[in-house]
Coordinates of C-alpha atoms in Angstrom, one line a residue:
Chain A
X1 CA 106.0 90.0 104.8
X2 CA 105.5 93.6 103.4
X3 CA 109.6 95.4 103.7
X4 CA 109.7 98.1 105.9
X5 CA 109.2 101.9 104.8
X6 CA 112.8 103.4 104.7
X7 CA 113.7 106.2 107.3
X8 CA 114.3 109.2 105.7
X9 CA 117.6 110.2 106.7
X10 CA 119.0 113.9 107.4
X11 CA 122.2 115.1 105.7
X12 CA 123.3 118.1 104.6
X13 CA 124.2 118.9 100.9
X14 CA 128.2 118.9 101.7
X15 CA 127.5 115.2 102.6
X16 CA 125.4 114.4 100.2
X17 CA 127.2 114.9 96.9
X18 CA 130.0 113.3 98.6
X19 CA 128.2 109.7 98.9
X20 CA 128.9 107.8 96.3
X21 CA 129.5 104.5 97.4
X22 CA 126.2 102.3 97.4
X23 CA 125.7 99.4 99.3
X24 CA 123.0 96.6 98.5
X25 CA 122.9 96.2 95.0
X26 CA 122.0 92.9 94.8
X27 CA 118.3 91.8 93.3
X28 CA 116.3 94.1 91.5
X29 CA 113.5 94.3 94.2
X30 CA 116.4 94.9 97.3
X31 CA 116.7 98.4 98.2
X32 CA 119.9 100.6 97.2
X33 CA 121.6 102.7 99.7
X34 CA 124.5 104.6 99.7
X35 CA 126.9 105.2 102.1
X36 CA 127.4 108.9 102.9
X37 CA 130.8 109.4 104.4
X38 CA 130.2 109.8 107.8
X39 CA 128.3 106.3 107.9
X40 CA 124.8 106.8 107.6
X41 CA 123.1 104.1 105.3
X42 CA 120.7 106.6 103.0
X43 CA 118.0 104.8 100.8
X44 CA 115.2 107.9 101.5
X45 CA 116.2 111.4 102.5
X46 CA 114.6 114.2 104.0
X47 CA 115.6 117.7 103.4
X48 CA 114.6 121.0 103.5
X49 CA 116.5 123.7 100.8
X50 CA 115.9 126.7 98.8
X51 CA 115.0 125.8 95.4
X52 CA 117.5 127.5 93.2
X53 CA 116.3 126.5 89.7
X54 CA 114.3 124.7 87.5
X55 CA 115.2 123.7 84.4
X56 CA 113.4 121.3 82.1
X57 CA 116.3 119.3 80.9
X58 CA 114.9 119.1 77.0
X59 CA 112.0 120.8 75.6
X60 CA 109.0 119.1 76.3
X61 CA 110.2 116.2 78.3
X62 CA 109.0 116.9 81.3
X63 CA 112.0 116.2 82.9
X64 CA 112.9 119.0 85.2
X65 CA 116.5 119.5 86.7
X66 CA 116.5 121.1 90.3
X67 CA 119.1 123.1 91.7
X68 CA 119.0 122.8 95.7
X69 CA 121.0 124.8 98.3
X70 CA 120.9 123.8 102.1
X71 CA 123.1 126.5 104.0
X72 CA 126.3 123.7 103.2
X73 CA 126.2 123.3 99.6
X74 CA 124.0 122.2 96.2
X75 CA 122.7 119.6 95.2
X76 CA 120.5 118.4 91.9
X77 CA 117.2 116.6 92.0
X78 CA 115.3 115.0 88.8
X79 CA 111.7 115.1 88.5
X80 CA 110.0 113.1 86.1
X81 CA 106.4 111.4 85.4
X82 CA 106.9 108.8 87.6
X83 CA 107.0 111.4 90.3
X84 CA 103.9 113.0 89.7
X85 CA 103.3 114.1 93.2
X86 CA 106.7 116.5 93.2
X87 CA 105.8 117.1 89.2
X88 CA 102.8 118.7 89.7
X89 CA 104.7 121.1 92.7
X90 CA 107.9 121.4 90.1
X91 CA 105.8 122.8 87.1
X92 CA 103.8 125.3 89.4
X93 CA 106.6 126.3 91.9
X94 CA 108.7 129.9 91.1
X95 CA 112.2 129.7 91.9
X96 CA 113.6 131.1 94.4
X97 CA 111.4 128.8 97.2
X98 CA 112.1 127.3 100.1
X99 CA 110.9 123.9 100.2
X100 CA 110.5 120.5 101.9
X101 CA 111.4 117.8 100.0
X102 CA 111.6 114.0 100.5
X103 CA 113.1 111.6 97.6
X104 CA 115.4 108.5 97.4
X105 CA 119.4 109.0 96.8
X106 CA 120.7 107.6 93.1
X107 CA 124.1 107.5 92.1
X108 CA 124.6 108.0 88.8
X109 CA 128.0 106.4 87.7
X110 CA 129.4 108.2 84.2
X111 CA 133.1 109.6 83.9
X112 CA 132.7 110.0 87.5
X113 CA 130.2 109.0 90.2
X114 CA 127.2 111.8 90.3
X115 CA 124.8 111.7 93.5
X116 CA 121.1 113.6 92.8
X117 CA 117.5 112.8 94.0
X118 CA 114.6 111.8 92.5
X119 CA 111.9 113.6 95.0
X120 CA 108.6 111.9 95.8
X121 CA 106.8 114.9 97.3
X122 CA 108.3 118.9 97.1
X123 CA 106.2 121.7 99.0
X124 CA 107.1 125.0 99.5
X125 CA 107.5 125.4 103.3
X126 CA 108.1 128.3 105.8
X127 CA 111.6 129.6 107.4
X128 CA 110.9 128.0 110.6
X129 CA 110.7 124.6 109.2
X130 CA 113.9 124.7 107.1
X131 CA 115.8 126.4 110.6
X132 CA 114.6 123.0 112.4
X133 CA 115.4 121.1 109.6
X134 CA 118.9 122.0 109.9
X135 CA 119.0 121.8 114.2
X136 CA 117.9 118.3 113.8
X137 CA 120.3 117.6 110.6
X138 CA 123.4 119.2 113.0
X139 CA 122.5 116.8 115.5
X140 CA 121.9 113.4 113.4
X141 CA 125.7 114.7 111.8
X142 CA 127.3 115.2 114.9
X143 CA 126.2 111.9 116.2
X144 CA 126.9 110.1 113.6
X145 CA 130.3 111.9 113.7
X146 CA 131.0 110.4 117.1
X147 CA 130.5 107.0 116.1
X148 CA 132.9 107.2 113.4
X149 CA 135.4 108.5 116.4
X150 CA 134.5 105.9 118.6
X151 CA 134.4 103.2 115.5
X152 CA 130.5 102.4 117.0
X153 CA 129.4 100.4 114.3
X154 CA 129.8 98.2 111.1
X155 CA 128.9 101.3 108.9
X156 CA 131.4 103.9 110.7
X157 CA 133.8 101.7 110.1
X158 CA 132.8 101.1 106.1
X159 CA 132.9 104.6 105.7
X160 CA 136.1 104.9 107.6
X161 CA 137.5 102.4 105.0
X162 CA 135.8 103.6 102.1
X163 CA 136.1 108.0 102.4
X164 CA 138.6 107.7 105.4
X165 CA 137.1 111.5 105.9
X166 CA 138.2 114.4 108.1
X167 CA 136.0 114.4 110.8
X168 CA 137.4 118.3 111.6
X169 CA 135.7 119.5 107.7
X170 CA 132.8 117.7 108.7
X171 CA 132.4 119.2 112.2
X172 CA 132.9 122.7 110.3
X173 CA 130.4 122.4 108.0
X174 CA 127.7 121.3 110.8
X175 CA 129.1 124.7 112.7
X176 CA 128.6 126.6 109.4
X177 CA 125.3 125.5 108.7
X178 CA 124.4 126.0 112.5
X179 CA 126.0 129.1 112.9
X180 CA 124.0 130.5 109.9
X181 CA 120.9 129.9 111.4
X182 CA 121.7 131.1 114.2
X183 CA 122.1 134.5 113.2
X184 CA 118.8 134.5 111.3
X185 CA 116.9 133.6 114.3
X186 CA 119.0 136.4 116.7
X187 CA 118.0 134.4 119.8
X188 CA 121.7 133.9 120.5
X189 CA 125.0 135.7 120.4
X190 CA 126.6 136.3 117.6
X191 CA 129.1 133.7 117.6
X192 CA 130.3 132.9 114.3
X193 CA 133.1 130.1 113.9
X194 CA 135.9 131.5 113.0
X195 CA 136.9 128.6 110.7
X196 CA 135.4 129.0 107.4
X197 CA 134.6 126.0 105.4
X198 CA 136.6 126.1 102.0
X199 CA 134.8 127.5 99.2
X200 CA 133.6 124.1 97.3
X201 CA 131.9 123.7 93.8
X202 CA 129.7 121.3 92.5
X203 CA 130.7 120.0 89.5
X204 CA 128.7 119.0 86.8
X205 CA 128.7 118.4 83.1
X206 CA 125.6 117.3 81.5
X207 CA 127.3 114.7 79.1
X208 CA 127.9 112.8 82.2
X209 CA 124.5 112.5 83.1
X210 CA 123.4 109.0 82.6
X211 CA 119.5 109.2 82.9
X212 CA 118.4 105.6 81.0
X213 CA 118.0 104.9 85.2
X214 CA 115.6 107.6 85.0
X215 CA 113.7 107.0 81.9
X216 CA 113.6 103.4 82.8
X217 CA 111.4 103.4 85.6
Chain B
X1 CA 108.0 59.9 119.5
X2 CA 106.9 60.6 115.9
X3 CA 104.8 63.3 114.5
X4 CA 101.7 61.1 113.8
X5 CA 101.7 59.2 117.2
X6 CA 101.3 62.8 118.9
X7 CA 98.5 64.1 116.6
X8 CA 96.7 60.9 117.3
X9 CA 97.1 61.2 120.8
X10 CA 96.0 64.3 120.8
X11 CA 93.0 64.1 118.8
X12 CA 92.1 61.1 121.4
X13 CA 92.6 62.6 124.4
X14 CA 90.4 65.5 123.2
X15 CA 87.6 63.4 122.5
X16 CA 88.2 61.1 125.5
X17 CA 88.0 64.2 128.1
X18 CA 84.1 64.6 126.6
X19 CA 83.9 60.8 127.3
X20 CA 84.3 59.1 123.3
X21 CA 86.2 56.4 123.1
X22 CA 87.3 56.6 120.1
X23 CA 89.9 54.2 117.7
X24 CA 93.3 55.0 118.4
X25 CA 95.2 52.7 115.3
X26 CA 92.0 53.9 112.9
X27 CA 92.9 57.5 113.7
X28 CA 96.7 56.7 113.3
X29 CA 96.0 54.6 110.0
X30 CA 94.2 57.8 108.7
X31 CA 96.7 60.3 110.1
X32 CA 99.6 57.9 108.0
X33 CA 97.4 58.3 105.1
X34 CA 96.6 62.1 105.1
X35 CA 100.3 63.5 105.9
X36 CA 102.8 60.9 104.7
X37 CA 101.2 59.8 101.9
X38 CA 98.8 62.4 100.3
X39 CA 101.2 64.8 101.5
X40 CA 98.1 67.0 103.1
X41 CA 99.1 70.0 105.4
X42 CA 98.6 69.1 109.3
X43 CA 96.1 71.4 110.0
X44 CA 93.7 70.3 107.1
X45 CA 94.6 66.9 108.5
X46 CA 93.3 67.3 111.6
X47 CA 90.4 69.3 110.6
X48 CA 89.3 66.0 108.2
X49 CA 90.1 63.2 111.3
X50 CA 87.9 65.7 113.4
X51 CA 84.7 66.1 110.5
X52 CA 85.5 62.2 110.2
X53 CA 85.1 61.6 113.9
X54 CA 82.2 63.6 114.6
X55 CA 80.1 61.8 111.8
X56 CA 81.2 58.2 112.7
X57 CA 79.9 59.0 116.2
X58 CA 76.8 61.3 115.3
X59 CA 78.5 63.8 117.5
X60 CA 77.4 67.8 116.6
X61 CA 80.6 70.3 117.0
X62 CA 79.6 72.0 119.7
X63 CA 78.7 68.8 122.0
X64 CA 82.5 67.7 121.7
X65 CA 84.4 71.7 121.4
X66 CA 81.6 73.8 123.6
X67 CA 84.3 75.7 125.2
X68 CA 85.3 78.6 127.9
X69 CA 88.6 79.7 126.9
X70 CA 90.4 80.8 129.1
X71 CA 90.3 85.0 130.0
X72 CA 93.8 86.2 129.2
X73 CA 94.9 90.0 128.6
X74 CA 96.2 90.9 125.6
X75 CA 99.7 91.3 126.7
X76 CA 100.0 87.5 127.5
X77 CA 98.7 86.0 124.3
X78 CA 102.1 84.7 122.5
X79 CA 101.4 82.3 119.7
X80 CA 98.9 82.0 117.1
X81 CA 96.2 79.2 117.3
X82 CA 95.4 80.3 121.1
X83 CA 91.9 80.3 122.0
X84 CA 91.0 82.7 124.5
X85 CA 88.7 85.3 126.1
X86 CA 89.3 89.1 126.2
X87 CA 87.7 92.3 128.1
X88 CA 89.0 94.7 125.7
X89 CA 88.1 98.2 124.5
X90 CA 88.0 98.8 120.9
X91 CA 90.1 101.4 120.3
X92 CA 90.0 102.1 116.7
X93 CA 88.3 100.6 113.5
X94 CA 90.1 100.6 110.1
X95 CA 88.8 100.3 106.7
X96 CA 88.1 96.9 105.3
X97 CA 88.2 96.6 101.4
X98 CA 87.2 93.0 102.0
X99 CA 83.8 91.1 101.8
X100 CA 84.5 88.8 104.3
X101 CA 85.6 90.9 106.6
X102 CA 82.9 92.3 109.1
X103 CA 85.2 94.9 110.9
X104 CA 89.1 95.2 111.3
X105 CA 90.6 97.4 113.4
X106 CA 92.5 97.5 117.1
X107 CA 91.1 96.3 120.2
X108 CA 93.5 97.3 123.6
X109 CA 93.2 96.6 127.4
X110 CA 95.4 97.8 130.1
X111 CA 98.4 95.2 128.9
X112 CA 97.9 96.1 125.3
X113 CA 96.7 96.4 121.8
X114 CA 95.9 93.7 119.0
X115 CA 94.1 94.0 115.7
X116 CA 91.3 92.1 115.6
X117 CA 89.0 90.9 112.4
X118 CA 85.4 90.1 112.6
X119 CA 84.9 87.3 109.7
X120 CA 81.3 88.3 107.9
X121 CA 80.7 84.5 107.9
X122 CA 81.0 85.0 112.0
X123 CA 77.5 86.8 111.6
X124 CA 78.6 88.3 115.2
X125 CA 77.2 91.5 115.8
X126 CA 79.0 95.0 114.8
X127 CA 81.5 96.9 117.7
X128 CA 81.7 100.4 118.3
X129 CA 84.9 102.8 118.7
X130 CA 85.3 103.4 122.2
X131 CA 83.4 101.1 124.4
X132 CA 84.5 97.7 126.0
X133 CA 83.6 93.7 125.1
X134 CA 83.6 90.3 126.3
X135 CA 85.2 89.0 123.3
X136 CA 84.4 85.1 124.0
X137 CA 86.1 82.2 122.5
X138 CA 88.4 84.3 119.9
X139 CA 91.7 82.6 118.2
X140 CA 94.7 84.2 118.1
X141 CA 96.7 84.4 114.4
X142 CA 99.0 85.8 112.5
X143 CA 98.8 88.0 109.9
X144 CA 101.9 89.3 108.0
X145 CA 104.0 88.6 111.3
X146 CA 101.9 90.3 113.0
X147 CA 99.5 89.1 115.8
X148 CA 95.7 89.6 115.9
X149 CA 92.5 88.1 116.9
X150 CA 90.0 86.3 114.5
X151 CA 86.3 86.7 115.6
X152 CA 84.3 83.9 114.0
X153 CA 81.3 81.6 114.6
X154 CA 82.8 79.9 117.5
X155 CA 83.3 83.3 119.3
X156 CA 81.1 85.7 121.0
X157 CA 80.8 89.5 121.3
X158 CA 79.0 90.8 124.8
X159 CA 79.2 94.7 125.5
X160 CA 80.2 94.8 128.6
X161 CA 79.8 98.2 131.3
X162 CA 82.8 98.8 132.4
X163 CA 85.2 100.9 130.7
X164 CA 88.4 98.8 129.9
X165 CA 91.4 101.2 129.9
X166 CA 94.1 101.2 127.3
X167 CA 97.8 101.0 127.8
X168 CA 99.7 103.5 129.6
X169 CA 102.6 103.4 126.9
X170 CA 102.1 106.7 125.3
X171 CA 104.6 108.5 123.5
X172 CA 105.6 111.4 122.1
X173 CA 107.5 111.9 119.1
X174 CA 108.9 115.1 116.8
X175 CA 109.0 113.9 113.5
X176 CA 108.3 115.6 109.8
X177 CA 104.8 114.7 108.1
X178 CA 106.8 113.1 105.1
X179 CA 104.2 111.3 103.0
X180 CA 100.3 111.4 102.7
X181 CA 98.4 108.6 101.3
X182 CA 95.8 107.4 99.2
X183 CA 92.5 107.9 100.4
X184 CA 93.5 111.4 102.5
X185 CA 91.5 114.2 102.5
X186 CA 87.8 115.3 101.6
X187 CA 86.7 111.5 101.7
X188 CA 83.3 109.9 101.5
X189 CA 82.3 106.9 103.7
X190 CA 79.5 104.4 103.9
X191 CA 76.5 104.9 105.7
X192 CA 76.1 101.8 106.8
X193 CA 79.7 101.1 108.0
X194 CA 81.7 103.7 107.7
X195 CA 84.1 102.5 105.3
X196 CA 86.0 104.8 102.9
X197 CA 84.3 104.6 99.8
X198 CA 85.3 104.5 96.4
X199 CA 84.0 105.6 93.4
X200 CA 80.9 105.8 95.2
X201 CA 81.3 102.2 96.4
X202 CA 81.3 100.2 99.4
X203 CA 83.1 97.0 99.7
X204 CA 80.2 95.3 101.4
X205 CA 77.1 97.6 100.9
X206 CA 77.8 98.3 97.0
X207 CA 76.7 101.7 95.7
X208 CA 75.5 104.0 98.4
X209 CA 75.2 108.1 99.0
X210 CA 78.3 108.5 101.6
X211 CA 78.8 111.1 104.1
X212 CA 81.7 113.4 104.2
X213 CA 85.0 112.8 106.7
X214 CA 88.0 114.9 106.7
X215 CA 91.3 112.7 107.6
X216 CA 95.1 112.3 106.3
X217 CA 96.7 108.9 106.4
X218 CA 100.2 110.1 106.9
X219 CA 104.1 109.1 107.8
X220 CA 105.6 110.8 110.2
X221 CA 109.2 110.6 110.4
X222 CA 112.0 111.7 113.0
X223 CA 115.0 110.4 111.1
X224 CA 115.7 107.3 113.2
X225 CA 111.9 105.8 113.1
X226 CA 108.2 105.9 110.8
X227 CA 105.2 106.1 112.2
X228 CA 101.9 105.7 110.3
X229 CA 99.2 108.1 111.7
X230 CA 95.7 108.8 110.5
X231 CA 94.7 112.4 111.6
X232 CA 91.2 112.6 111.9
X233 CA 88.6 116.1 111.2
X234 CA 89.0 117.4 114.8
X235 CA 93.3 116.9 114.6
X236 CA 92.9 118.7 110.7
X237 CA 90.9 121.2 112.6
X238 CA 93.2 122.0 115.1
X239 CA 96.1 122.4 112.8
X240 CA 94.8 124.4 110.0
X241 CA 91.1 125.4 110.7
X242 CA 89.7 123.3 107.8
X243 CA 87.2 120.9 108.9
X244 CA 84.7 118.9 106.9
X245 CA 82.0 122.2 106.0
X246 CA 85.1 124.0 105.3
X247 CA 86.5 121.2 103.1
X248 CA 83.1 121.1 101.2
X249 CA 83.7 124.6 100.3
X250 CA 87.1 124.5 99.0
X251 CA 85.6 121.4 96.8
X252 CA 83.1 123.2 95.5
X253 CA 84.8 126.4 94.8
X254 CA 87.2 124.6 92.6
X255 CA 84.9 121.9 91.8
X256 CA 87.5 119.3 92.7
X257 CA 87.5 117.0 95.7
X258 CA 91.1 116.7 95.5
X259 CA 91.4 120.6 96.0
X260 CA 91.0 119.7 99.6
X261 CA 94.1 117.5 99.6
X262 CA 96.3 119.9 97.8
X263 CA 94.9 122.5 100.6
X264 CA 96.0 120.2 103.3
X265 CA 99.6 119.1 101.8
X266 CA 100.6 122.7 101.3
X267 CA 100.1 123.5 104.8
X268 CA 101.0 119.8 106.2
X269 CA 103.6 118.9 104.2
X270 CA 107.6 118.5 105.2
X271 CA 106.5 120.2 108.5
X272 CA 107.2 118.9 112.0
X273 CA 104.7 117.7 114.7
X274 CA 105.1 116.9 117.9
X275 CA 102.7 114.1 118.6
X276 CA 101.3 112.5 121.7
X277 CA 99.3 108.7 121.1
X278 CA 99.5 105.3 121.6
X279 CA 101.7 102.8 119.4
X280 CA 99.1 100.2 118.2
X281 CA 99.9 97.7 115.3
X282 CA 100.6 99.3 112.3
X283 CA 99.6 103.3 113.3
X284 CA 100.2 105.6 115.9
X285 CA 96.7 106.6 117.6
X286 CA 97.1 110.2 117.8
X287 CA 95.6 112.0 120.9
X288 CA 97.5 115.3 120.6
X289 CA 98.6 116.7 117.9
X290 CA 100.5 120.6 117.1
X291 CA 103.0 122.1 115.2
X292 CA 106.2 121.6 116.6
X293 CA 108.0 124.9 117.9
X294 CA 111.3 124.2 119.4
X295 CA 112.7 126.1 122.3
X296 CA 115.3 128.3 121.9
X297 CA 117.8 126.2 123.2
X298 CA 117.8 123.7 121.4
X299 CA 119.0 125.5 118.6
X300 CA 122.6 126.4 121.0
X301 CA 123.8 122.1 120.4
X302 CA 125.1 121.7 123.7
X303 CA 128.4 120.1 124.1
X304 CA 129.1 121.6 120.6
X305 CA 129.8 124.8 118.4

């Protein structure tokens, strides 16, 4: 019995770096998800962000470092030779690009829990994709955000136990992202929430970085 | 009653209803024999005690298992091991990297779709894309928990003239073109059969020239669900005005086949589609495919914001 591809899932940056509980560890050959705290079950993501930077992360390793923004937040993507599909994008793209990229979740667990991708596939892509992108993103969140509410399903309730999240900062950063959007395509009113999302920062100290997962593969 | 008295019975009653009497407590003895003792699977067990049979009695195959099976449609076949007859279109034929296989692909009638394999040991006569067969005295299997047909030398192929429609159960998805697989692109394909080449080689017809085809084995995804589509030269047309003389171009201007691929997954790539086909086995048959442009209201999330 060949496994099933995995979905790619949508969620925005905010989420992102804030799942780092993984589920399905067991056996080598079983795939990992994590848990992103609004309950979906992520082994594949999809997601389309401005690349910020590039960075190879020692001379001559070919191991490049990715800085990604989505209109909710940053968040880091490796690229190595054992993605040579995004590799060959990664060493011609120019930073600042918009891009579509499509890569499995890893958490790396140093000092503290780190959540980055390792992209199979990065192409630049146009403005109209990315403002879908995050339409269709909104709506995945806000379902998913419902089912937490209504305590749907076995992983709503996980990550009700495990993040026991504020649904409001959650519902505000789908409004901020969708609001943003919004203005750039002036099809609506302006009608900017007037909550604001607290200023967050992402982390990150290189020592931390545990890549032997990386190398490994 | 046990296992070995029902084989037996069965194996009797099948010879009986073509008017053999044959030994019942010889077949049982040997049935004992085969499974409890030498441990041999039940199917090769019943395939011996049926060679066995036929020679004691001089019998040839086909006097004893000539058979009509019964015409089904596709939608009613349920198990493997079924022998049947289908009027079914063949709606699309895949690549083959095996010898022994004559032709794989997806046969479909108004109830449904099935994959169906041609064995090369059938020596039944090719099928063609689009138009509609008697497929006579075919078994049902399955293959990777999936169901399909086998065509082999029992069956039958007739083209029929009448134009077998295919299900109505079309849909229509929005999903991002997320992955492209091997054997996309600028492609070369046997002249004989149409299989993708590689390396300038045909599974079954060895080294040959090849013609030129344009296609992308692709996944589309919508977040929920995958769908494996092949987009064939007149969908890669429609989308980015590359089409195979245009591809040829690009190849030779950079003198690199793969040129053509890059092309493509710059402009496909992490973009969304709407699609319009027919779920069938493992891909989606597209019929319609375009860039998907959402209407402006859908960016307002109603209920929301």
């Amino acid at each position: 019995m060949i496994r099933k591809r995995e979905v790619a899932r949508r969620v925005f940056a905010y989420e992102l770096i804030r799942s780092i509980h993984q589920i399905g560890d067991e056996g080598e050959r079983s795939p990992k998800y994590v848990l992103t705290p609004t309950g979906e079950r992520v082994n594949r993501i999809f997601s389309v962000a401005a690349l910020l930077d590039k960075e190879e992360i020692r001379p001559d390793s070919n191991i490049w470092r990715l800085r990604l923004s989505d209109p909710t937040g940053v968040y880091y993507a490796y690229v190595g030779r054992f993605q040579p599909e995004a590799l060959e994008t990664v060493i011609e793209i120019e930073a600042p690009e918009l891009v579509a990229i499509v890569g499995k979740v890893r958490v790396f667990e140093g000092m503290k829990k780190l959540v980055s991708v390792r992209p199979e596939n990065i192409v630049p892509v146009e403005i109209e994709v990315r403002d879908y992108w995050v339409i269709e993103t909104a709506k995945r969140t806000l379902e998913r955000i419902k089912a937490m509410e209504n305590e749907e399903d076995e992983d709503a309730k996980l990550a009700m136990k495990i993040y026991s999240p504020n649904l409001e900062e959650y519902k505000n950063m789908v409004k901020q992202a969708v609001s943003a959007i919004r203005e750039e395509i002036k099809v609506f009113e302006e009608e900017k929430s007037e909550e604001e999302i607290e200023e967050f920062e992402f982390e990150f100290e290189e020592e931390e970085w545990d890549l032997s997962d990386l190398l490994e593969e | 009653m046990d296992r070995i008295e029902e084989l037996t019975n069965q194996i009797v009653e099948k010879f009986e209803r073509k008017g053999i009497k044959v030994n019942k407590s010889e077949i049982r003895k040997r049935f004992n024999l085969l499974i409890n003792e030498f441990k041999v699977p039940e199917s090769e067990a019943i395939r011996t005690m049926t060679n066995f049979l036929l020679r004691e009695y001089g019998l040839s195959r086909e006097e004893v298992f000539e058979r009509e099976s019964p015409l089904i449609k596709i939608g009613e076949i349920e198990k493997e091991g079924m022998w049947i007859t289908l009027k079914a279109k063949v709606a699309q034929l895949w690549d083959s990297n095996s010898p022994n296989v004559s032709q794989v692909g997806l046969i479909g009638d108004e109830t449904g779709m099935i994959k169906f394999v041609i064995w090369a040991k059938s020596g039944k006569r090719e099928v063609e894309e689009g138009k509609s067969y008697l497929f006579k005295n075919v078994i049902t299997d399955s293959f990777q928990g999936r169901l399909q047909v086998n065509i082999n030398r029992m069956s039958d192929i007739e083209e029929i003239d009448e134009d077998i429609p295919l299900p109505p159960r079309e849909i229509e998805i929005v999903g991002a073109l997320i992955a492209i697989q091997q054997n996309s692109g600028l492609i070369k394909r046997c002249k004989e059969c149409g299989r993708v080449l590689t390396k300038d080689l045909c599974a079954i017809h060895g080294k040959t020239d090849g013609y030129d085809d344009l296609r992308i084995k692709g996944v589309i995804d919508d977040g929920e669900n995958v769908y494996e589509v092949i987009l064939n030269e007149d969908n890669i047309r429609s989308l980015t005005g590359i089409d195979v003389e245009k591809a040829k171009e690009i190849a030779q201007e950079k003198l690199d086949r793969n040129a053509v691929l890059n092309e493509l997954k710059s402009r496909l790539f992490g973009r969304y589609f709407e699609i319009k086909g027919i779920r069938g086995g493992r891909y989606l048959l597209v019929k319609d495919v375009s860039f998907y442009k959402p209407s402006p209201n859908e960016f307002t999330l109603e209920g929301f914001a």
